[in-house]
PDB file of C-alpha atoms in Angstrom:
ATOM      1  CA  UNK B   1      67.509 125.320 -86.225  1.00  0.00           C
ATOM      2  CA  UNK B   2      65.947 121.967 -85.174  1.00  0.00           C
ATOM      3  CA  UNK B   3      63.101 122.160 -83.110  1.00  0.00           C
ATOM      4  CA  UNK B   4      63.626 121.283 -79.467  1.00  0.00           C
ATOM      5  CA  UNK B   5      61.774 117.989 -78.353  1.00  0.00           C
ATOM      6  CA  UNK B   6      60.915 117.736 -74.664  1.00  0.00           C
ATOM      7  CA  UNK B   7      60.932 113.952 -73.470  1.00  0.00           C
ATOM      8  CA  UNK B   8      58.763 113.131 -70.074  1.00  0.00           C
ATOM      9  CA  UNK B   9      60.596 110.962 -68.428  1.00  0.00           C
ATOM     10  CA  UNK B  10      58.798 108.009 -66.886  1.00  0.00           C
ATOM     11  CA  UNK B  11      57.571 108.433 -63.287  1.00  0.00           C
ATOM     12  CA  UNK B  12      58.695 106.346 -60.966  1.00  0.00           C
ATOM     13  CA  UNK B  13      56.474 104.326 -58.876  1.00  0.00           C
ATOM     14  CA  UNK B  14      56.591 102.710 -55.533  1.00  0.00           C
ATOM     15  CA  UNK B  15      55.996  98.858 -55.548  1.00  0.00           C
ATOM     16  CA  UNK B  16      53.410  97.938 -53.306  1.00  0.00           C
ATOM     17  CA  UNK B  17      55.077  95.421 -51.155  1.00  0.00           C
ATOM     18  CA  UNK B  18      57.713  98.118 -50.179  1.00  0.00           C
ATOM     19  CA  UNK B  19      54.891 100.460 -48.791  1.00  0.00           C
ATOM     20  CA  UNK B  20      53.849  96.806 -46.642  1.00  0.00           C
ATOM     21  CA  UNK B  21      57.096  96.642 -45.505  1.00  0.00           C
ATOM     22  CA  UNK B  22      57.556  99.690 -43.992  1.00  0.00           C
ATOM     23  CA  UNK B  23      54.324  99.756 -42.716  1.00  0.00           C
ATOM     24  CA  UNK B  24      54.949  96.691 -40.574  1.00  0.00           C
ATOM     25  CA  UNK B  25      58.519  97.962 -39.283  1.00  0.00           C
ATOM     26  CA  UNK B  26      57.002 101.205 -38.044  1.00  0.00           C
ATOM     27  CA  UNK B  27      54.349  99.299 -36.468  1.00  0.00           C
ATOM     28  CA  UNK B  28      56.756  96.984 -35.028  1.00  0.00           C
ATOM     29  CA  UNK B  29      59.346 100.159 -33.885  1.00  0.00           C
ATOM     30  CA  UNK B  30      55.542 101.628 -32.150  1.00  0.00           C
ATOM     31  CA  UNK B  31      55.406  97.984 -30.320  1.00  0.00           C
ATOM     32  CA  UNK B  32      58.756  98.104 -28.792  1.00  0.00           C
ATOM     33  CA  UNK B  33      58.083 100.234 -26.084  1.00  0.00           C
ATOM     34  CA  UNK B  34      54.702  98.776 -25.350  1.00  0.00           C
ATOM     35  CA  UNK B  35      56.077  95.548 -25.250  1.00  0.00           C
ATOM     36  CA  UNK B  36      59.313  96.541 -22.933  1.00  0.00           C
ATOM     37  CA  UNK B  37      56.767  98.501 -20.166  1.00  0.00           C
ATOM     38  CA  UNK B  38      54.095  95.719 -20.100  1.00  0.00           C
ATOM     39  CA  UNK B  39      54.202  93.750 -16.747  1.00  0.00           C
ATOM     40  CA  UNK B  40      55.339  89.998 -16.677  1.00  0.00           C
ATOM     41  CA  UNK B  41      54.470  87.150 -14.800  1.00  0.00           C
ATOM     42  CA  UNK B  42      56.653  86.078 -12.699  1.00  0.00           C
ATOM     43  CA  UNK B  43      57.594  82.751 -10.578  1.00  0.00           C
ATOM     44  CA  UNK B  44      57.237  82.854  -7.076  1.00  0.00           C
ATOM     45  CA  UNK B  45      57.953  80.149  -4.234  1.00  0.00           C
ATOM     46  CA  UNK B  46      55.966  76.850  -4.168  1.00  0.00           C
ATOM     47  CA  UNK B  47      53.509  76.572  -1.591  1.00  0.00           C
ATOM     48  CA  UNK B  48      51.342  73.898  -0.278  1.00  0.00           C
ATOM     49  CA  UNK B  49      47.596  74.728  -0.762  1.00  0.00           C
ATOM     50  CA  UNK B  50      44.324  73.873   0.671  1.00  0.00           C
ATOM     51  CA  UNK B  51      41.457  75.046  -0.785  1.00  0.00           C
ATOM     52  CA  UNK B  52      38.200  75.210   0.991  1.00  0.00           C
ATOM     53  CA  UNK B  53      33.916  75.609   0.331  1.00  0.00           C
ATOM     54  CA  UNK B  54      32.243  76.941   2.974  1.00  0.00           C
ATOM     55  CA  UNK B  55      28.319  77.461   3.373  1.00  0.00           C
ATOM     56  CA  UNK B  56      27.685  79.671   6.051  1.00  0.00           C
ATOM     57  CA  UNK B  57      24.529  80.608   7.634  1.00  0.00           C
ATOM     58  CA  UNK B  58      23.676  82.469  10.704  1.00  0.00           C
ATOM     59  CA  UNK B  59      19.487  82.566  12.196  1.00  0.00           C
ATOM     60  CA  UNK B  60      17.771  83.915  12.483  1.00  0.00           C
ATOM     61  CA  UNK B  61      17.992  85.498   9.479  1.00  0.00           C
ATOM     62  CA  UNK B  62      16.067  88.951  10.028  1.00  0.00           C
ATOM     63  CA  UNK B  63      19.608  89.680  12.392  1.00  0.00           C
ATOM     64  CA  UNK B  64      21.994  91.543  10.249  1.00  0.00           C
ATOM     65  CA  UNK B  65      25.588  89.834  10.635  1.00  0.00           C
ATOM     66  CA  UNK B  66      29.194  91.430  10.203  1.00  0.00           C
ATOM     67  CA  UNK B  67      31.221  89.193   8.757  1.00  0.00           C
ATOM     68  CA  UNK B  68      34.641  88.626   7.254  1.00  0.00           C
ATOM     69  CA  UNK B  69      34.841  87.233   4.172  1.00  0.00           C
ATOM     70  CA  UNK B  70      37.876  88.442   2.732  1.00  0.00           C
ATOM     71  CA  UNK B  71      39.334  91.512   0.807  1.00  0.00           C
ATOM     72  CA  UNK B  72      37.137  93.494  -1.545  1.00  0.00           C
ATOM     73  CA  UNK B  73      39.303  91.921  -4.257  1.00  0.00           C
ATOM     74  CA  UNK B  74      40.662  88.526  -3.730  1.00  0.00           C
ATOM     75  CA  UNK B  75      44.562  88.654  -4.082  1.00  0.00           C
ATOM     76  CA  UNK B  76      45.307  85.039  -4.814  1.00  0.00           C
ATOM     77  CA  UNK B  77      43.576  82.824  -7.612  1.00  0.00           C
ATOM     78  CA  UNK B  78      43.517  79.392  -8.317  1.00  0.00           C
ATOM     79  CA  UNK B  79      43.634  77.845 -11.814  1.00  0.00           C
ATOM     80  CA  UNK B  80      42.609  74.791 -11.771  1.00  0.00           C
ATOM     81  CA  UNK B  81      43.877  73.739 -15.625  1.00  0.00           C
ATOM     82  CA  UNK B  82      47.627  74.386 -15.085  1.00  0.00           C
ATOM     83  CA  UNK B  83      47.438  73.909 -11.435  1.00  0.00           C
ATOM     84  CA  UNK B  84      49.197  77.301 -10.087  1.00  0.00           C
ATOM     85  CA  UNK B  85      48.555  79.902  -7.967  1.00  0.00           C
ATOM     86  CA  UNK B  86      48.134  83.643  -9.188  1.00  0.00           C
ATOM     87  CA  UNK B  87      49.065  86.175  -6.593  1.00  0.00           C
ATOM     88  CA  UNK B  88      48.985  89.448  -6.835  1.00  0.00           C
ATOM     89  CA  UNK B  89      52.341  91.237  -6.726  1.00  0.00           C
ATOM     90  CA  UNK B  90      51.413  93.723  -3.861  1.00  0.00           C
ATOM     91  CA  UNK B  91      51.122  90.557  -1.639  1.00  0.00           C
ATOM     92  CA  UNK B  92      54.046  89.013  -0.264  1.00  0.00           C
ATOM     93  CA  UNK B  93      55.176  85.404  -0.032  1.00  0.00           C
ATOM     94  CA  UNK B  94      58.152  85.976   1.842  1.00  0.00           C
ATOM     95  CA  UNK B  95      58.535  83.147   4.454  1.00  0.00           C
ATOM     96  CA  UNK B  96      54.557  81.652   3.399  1.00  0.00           C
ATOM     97  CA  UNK B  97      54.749  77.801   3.711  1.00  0.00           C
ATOM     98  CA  UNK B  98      50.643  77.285   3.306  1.00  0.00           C
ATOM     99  CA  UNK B  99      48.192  78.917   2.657  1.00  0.00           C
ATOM    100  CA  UNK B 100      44.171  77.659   2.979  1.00  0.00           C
ATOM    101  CA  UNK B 101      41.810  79.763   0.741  1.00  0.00           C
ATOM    102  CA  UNK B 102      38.523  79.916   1.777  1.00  0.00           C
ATOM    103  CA  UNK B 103      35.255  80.466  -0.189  1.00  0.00           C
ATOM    104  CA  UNK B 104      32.543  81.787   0.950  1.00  0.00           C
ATOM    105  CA  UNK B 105      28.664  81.058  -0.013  1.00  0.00           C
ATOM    106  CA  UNK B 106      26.102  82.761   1.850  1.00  0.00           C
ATOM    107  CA  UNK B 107      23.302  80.600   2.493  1.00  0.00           C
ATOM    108  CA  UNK B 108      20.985  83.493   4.589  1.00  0.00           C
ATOM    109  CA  UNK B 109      21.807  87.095   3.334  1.00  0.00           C
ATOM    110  CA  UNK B 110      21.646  88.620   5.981  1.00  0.00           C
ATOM    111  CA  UNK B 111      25.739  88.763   6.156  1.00  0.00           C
ATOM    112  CA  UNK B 112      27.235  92.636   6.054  1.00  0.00           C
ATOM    113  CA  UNK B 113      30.659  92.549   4.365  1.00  0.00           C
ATOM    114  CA  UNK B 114      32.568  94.288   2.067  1.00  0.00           C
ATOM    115  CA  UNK B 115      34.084  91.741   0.168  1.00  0.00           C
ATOM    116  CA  UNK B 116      33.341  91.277  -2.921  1.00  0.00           C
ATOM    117  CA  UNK B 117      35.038  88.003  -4.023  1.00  0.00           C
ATOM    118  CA  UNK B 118      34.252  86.646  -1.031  1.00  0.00           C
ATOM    119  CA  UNK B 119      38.086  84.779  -0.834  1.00  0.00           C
ATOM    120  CA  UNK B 120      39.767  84.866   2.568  1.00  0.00           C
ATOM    121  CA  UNK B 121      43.024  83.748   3.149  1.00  0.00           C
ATOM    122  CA  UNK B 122      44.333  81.706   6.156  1.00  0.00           C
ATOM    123  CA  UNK B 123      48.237  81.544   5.828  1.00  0.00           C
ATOM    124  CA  UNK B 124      50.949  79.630   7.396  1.00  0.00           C
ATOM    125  CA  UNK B 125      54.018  81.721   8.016  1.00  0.00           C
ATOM    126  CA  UNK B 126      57.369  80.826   9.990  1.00  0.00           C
ATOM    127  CA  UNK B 127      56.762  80.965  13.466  1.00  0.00           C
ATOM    128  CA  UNK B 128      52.683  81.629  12.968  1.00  0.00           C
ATOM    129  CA  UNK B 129      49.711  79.515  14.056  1.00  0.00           C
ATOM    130  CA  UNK B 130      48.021  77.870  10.751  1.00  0.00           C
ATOM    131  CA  UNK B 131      43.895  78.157  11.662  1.00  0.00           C
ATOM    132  CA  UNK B 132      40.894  78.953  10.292  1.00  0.00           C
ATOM    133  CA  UNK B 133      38.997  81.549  12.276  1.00  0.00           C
ATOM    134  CA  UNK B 134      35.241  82.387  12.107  1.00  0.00           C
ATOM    135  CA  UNK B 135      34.449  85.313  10.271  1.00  0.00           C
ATOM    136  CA  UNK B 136      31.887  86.453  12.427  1.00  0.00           C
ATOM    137  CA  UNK B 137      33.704  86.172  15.888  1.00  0.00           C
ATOM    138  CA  UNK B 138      37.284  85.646  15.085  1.00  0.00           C
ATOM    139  CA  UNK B 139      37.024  82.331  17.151  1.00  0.00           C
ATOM    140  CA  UNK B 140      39.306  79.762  15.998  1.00  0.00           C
ATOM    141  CA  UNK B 141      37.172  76.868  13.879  1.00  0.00           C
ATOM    142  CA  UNK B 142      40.094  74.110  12.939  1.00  0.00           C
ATOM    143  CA  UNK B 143      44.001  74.213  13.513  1.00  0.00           C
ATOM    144  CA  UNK B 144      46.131  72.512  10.553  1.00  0.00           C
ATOM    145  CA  UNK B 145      49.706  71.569  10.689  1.00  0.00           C
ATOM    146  CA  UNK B 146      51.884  70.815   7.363  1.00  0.00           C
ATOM    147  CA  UNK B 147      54.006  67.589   7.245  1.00  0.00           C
ATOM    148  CA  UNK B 148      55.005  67.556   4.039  1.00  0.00           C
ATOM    149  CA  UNK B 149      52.527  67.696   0.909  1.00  0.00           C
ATOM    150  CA  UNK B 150      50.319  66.437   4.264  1.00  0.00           C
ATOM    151  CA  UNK B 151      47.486  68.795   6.364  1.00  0.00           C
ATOM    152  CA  UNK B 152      47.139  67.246   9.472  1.00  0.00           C
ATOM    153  CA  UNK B 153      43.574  68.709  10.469  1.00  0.00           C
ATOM    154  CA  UNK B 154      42.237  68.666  13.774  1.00  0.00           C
ATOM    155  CA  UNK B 155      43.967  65.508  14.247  1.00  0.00           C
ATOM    156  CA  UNK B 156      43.714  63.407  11.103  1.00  0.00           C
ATOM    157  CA  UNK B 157      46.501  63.658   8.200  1.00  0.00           C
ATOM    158  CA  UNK B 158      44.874  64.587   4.561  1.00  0.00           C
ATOM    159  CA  UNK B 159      47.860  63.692   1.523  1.00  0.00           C
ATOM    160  CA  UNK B 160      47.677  65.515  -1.528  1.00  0.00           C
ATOM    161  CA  UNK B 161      44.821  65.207  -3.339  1.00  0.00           C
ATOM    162  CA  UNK B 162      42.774  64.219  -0.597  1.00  0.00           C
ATOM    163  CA  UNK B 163      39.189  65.563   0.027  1.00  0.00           C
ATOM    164  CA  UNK B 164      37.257  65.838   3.317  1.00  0.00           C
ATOM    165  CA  UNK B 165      34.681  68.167   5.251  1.00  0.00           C
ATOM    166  CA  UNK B 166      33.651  69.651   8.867  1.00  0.00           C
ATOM    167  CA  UNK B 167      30.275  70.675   9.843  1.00  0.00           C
ATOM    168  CA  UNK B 168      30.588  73.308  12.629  1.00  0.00           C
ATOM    169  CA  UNK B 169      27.830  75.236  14.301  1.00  0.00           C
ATOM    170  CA  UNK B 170      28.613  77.934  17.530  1.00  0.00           C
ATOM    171  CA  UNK B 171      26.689  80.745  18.988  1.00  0.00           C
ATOM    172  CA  UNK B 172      28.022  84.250  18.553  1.00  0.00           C
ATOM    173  CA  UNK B 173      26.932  87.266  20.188  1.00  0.00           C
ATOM    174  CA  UNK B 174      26.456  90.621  17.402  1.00  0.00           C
ATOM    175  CA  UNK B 175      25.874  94.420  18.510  1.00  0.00           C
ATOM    176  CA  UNK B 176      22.394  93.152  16.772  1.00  0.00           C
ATOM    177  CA  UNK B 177      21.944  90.317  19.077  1.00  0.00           C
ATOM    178  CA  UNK B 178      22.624  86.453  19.336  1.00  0.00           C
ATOM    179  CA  UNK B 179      23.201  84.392  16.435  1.00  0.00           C
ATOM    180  CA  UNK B 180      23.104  80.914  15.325  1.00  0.00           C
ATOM    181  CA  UNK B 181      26.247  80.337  13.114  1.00  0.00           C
ATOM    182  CA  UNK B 182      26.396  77.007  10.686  1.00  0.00           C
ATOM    183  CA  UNK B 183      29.463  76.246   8.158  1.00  0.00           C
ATOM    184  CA  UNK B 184      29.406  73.232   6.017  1.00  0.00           C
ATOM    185  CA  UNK B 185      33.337  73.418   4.803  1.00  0.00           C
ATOM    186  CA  UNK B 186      34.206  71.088   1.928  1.00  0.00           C
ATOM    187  CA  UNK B 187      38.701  70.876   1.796  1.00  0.00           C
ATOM    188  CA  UNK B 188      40.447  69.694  -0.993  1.00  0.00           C
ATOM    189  CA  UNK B 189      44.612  69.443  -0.553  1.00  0.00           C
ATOM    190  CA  UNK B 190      46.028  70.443  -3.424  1.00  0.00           C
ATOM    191  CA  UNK B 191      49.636  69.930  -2.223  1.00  0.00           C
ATOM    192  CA  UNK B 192      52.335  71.872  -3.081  1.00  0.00           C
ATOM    193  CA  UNK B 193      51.844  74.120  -5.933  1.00  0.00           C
ATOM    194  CA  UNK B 194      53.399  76.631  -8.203  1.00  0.00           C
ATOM    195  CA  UNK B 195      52.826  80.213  -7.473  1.00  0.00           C
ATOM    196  CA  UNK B 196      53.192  83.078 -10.175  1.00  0.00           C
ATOM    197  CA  UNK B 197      53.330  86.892  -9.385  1.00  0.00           C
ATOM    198  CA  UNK B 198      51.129  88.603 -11.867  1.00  0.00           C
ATOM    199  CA  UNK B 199      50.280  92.448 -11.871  1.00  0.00           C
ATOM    200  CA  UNK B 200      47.497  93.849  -9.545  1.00  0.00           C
ATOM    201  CA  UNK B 201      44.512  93.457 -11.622  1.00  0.00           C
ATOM    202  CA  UNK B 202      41.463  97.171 -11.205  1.00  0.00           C
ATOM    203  CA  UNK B 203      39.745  96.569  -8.161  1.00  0.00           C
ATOM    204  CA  UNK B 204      35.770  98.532  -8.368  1.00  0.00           C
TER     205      UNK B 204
END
């Protein structure tokens, strides 16, 4: 009897670039999901926008001041490089023609507020007064009117692009006592501007 001869047969190996390629279509199948949950931005109506500086004092400055200065977290932002306006998708635009954003500096700190951005918006909505109010008394500082891509301010018509200031000093009266109140506002029109709805952003 011949002797019986076992043959190994070769083993078989996987290439490597097959191994790559399933790699990256699992990771791709793990990305779907991800990708199909992730909030979008989204385009909302055009608005006509007036930003503003304002350096605010109030003396003396051992008197401890309430103030408004806006939300905790400032619900729209302005980029300046591709000229639109973020806003925050739990804030509605719905009948919004203008809006005037207001920044805040504190030149004595002796302001109590909660804000923490220190952004407060005045808007213009149908059948609403358009005015920037103190944040210390509520009093109203300046009335605006649109015409157009145009603020008419107190009186005098700003076009788009157009820069100008008010210097405006009052007396309020605090549960701390009296107070002298300055604001130094710097405006710029930005005229009407793109707005895009983007997902609330953490708020500490």
């Amino acid at each position: 009897m011949s002797a019986l001869r076992l043959v190994a047969m070769p083993e078989k190996r996987v290439r490597g670039w097959v191994i790559v390629v399933i790699l990256i279509a699992a990771g791709g199948l793990a990305a779907i999901p991800v990708f199909l949950l992730r909030p979008t931005t989204q385009f909302g109506p055009p608005v006509l926008l007036v930003r503003a500086t304002d350096n605010i004092s109030a003396l003396p400055a051992t008197t401890t001041v309430d103030a408004d200065f806006g939300p905790h977290c400032a619900k729209f932002a302005w980029n300046a490089a591709r000229r639109f306006l973020a806003v925050e998708a739990d804030t509605s635009l719905a009948g919004v023609d203008a809006l005037l954003l207001n920044h805040y500096v504190e030149q004595e700190h002796n302001f109590a507020t909660t804000s923490g951005d220190y952004e407060r918006p005045f808007i213009l909505a149908s059948g609403t007064a358009w005015q920037l109010r103190s944040p210390i008394d509520g009093r109203v500082l300046a009335n605006f009117t649109r015409s157009g891509d145009s603020v008419i301010a107190n009186g005098t018509v700003h076009g788009p692009g157009a820069s100008w200031t008010f210097h405006l000093e009052y007396d309020a009266t605090t549960p701390r006592g009296p107070v002298h109140v300055t604001e130094d506002l710097s405006f710029t029109n930005e005229g009407t501007v793109e707005t895009r709805i983007v997902p609330v952003a953490p708020c500490a």
